[in-house]
Short mmCIF file of C-alpha atoms in Angstrom, two decimals:
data_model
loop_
_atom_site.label_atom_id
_atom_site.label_comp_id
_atom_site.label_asym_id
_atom_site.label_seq_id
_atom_site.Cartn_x
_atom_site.Cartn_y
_atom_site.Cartn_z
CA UNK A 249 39.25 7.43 -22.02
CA UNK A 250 37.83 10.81 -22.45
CA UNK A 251 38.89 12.70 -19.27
CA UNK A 252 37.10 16.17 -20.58
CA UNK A 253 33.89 14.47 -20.75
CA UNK A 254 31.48 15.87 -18.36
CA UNK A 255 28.82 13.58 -16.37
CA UNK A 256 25.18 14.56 -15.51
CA UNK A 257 22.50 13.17 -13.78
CA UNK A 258 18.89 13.97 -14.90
CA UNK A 259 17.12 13.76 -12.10
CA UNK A 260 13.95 13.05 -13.65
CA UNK A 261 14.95 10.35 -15.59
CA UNK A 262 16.80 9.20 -12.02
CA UNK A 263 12.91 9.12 -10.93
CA UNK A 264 11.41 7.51 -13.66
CA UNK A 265 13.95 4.88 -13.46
CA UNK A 266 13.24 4.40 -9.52
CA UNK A 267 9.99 4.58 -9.86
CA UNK A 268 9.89 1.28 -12.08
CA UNK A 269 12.46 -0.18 -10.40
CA UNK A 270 9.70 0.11 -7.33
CA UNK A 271 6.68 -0.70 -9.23
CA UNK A 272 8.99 -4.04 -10.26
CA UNK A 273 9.94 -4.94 -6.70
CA UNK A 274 5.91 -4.44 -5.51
CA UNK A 275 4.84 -6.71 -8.49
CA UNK A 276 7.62 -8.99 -7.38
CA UNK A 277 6.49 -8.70 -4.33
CA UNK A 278 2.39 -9.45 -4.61
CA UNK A 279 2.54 -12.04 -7.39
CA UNK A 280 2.44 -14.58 -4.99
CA UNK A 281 0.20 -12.71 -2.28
CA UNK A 282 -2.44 -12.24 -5.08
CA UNK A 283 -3.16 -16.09 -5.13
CA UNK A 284 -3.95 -16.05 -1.72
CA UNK A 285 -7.69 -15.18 -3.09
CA UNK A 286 -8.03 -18.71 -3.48
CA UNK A 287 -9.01 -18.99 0.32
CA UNK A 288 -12.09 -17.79 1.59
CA UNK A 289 -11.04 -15.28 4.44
CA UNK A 290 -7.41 -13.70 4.28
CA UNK A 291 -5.92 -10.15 6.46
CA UNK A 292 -2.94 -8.54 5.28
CA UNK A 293 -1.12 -6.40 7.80
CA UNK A 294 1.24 -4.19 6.31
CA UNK A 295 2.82 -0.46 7.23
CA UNK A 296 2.19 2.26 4.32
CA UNK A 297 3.45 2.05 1.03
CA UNK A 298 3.82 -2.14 1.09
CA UNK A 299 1.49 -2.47 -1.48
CA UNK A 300 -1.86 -3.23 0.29
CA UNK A 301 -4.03 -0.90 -1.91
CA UNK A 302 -2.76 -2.34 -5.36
CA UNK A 303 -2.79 -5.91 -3.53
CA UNK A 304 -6.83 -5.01 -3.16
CA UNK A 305 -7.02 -4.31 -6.85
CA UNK A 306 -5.65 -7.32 -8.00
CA UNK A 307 -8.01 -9.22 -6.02
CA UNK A 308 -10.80 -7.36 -7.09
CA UNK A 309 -9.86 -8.12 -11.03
CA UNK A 310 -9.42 -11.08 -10.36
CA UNK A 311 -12.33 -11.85 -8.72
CA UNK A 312 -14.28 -10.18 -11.39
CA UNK A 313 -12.60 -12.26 -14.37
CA UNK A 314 -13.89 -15.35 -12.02
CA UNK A 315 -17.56 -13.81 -12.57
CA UNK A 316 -17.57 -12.48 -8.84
CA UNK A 317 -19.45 -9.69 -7.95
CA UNK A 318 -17.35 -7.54 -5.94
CA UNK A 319 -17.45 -4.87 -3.02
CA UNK A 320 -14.53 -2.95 -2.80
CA UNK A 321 -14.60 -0.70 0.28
CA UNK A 322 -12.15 2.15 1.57
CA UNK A 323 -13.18 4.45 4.28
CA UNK A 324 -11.09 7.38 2.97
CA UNK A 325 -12.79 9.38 0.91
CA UNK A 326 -10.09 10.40 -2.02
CA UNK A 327 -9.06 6.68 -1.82
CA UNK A 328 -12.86 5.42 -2.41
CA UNK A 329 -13.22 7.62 -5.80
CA UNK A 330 -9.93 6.92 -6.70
CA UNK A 331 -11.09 3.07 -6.67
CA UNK A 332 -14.47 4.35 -8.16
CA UNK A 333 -13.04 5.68 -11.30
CA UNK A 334 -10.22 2.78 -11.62
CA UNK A 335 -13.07 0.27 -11.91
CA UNK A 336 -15.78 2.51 -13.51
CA UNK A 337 -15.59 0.28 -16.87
CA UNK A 338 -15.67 -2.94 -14.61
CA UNK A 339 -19.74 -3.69 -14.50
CA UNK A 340 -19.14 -6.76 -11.83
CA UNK A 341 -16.67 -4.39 -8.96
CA UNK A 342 -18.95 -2.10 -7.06
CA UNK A 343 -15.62 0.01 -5.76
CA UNK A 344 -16.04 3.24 -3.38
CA UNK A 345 -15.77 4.86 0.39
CA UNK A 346 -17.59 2.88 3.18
CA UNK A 347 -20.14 5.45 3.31
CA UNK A 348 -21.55 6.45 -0.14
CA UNK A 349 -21.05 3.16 -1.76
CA UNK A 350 -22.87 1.80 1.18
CA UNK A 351 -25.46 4.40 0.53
CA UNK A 352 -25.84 3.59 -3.50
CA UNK A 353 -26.03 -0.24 -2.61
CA UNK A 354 -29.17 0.33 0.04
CA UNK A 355 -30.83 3.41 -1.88
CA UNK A 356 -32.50 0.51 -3.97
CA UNK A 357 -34.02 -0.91 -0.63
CA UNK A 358 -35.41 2.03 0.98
CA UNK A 359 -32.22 3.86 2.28
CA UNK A 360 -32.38 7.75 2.48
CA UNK A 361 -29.64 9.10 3.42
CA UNK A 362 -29.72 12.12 5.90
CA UNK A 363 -28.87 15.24 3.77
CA UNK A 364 -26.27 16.21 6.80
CA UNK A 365 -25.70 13.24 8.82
CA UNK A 366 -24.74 13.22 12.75
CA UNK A 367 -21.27 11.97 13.69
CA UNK A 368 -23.36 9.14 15.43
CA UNK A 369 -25.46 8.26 12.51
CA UNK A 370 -22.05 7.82 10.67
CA UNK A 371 -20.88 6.03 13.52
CA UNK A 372 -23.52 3.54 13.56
CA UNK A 373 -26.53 4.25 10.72
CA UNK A 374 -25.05 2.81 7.94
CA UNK A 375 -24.50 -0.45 9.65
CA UNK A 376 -27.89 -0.70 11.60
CA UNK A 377 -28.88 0.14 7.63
CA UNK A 378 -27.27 -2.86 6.22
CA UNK A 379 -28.82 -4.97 9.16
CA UNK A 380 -32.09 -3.99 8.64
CA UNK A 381 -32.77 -3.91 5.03
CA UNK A 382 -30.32 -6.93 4.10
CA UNK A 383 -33.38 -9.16 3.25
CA UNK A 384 -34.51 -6.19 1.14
CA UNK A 385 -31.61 -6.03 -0.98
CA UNK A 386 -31.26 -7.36 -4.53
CA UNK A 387 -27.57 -6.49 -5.23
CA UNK A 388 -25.39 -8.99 -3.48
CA UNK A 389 -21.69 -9.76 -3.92
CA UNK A 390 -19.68 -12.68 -4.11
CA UNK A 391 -16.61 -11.55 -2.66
CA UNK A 392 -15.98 -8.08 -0.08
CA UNK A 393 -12.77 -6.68 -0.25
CA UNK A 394 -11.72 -3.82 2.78
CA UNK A 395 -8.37 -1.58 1.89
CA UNK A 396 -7.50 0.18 5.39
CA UNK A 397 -9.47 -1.66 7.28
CA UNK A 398 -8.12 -0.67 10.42
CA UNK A 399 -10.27 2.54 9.72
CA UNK A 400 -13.54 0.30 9.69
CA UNK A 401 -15.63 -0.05 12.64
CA UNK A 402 -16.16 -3.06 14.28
CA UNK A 403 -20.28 -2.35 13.47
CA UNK A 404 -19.57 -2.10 9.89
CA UNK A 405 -16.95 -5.50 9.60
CA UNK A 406 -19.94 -7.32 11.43
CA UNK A 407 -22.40 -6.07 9.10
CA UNK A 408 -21.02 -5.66 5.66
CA UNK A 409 -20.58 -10.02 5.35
CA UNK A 410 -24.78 -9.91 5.23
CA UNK A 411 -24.46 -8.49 1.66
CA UNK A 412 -22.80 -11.82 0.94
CA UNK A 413 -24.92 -13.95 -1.41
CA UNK A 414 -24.98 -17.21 0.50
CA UNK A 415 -24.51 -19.29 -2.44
CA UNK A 416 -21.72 -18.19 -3.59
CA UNK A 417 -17.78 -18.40 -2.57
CA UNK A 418 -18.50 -15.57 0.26
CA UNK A 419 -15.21 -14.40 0.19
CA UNK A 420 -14.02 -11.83 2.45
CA UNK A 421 -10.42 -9.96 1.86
CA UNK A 422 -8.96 -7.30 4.54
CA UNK A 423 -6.09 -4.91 4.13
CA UNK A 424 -4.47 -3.06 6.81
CA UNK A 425 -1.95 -1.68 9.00
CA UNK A 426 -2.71 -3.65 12.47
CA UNK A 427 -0.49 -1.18 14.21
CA UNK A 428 -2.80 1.52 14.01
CA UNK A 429 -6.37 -1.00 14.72
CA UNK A 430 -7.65 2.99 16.66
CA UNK A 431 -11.11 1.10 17.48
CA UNK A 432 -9.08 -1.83 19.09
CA UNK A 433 -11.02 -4.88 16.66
CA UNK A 434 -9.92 -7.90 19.10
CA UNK A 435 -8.10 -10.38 17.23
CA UNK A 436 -9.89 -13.94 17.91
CA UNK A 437 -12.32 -11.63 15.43
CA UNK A 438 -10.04 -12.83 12.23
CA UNK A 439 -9.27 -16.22 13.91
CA UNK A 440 -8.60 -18.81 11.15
CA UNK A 441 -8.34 -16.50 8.58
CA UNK A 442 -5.06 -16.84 6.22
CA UNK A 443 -2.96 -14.24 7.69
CA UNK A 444 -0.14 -12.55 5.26
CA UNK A 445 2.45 -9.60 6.89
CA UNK A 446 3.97 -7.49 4.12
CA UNK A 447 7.32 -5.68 5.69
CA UNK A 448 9.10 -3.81 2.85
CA UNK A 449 7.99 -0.32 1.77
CA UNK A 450 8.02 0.09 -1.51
CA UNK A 451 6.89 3.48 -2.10
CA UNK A 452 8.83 5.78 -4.17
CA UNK A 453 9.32 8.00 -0.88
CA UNK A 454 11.46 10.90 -3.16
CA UNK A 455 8.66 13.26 -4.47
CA UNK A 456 7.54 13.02 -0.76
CA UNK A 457 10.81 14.37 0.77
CA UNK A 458 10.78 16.80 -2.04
CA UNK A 459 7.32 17.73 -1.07
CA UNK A 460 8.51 17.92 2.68
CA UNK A 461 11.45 20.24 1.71
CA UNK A 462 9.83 22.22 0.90
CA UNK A 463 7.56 23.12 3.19
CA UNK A 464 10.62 23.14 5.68
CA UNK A 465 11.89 26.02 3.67
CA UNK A 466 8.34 27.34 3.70
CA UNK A 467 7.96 27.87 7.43
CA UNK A 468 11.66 29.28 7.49
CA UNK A 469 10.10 32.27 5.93
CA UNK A 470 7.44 32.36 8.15
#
């Protein structure tokens, strides 16, 4: 009708749109998953980008609108005060990396920890820690939640259930990519847990192929 009318696309409104579009499909996606907190033990296996981390967060609402006192564990470290800050307003989710919320959970109970700690005392000291001074500690949880969990120890997944309150639902959630288990956590370990595989990445993977591009032109000047 109007052959002199010229057509543009505005890339970020392109991304704005996809990005939704994404964030729809994950929601989609997890809205069932999330009532899988209803059991007591559940893994989810899923690559990067299938949700996992916002899967963990849903659970750990949840649980806290149930009255549950939660533990929200990452190991990685931007990931843990990411978590920190999302639930800072949330007085029932204790949310954090392995090591320092670990740390501000014992400190109560006679935990010092070493101003610069050995690669074996991160290894093993915060779980001997746990072991030792469970009796000892007052702040227990109802339900422990692990994002990544394929970056957790065996020595920590065998001691972080002793912060459990025993009289309560004891509910113990792991996320992770199975594929990349690096300390080889045998699998009879999880036996008759509910087991859920998430397959579709739904990560909005433009701004990081932007980001890669240019890096690529980067090194060309190099």
């Amino acid at each position: 009708l109007r052959p002199e009318a010229n057509f543009s696309v505005d890339q970020h409104g392109l991304m704005r749109a996809t990005r939704r579009r994404l964030a729809d499909q994950t929601q989609a996606i997890l809205r069932i998953a999330e009532q899988l907190d209803a059991n007591q033990q559940v893994l989810v296996d899923g690559p990067a980008g299938s949700g996992k981390t916002r899967l963990a967060c849903a659970w750990a609402r949840r649980a806290a609108e149930r009255g549950e006192r939660v533990l929200l564990l990452s190991f990685n470290l931007p990931i843990g005060a990411w978590l920190t800050a999302k639930f800072e307003r949330q007085p029932l989710v204790t949310a954090g990396s392995f090591h320092r919320t670990i740390a501000e959970v014992l400190a109560p109970a006679g935990f010092i920890e070493p101003a610069e700690p050995t690669t074996e005392f991160f290894a093993t000291g915060y779980s001997d820690a746990i072991e030792h001074l469970a009796p000892a500690v007052e702040q227990r949880f109802d339900t422990i939640i692990l994002d990544e969990v394929q970056d957790f120890r065996p020595e920590w997944l065998a001691a972080l259930p002793l912060l459990l309150d025993v009289d309560g639902p004891a509910r113990q959630f792991r996320l992770g990519d199975q594929s990349q288990n690096i300390y080889g956590v045998p699998e009879d370990e999880v036996l008759g847990w509910t087991q859920l595989r998430l397959q579709d990445n739904c990560r909005n993977t433009r701004p990081i192929a932007d980001v890669a591009e240019r890096l690529e032109i980067g090194r060309a000047h190099v």
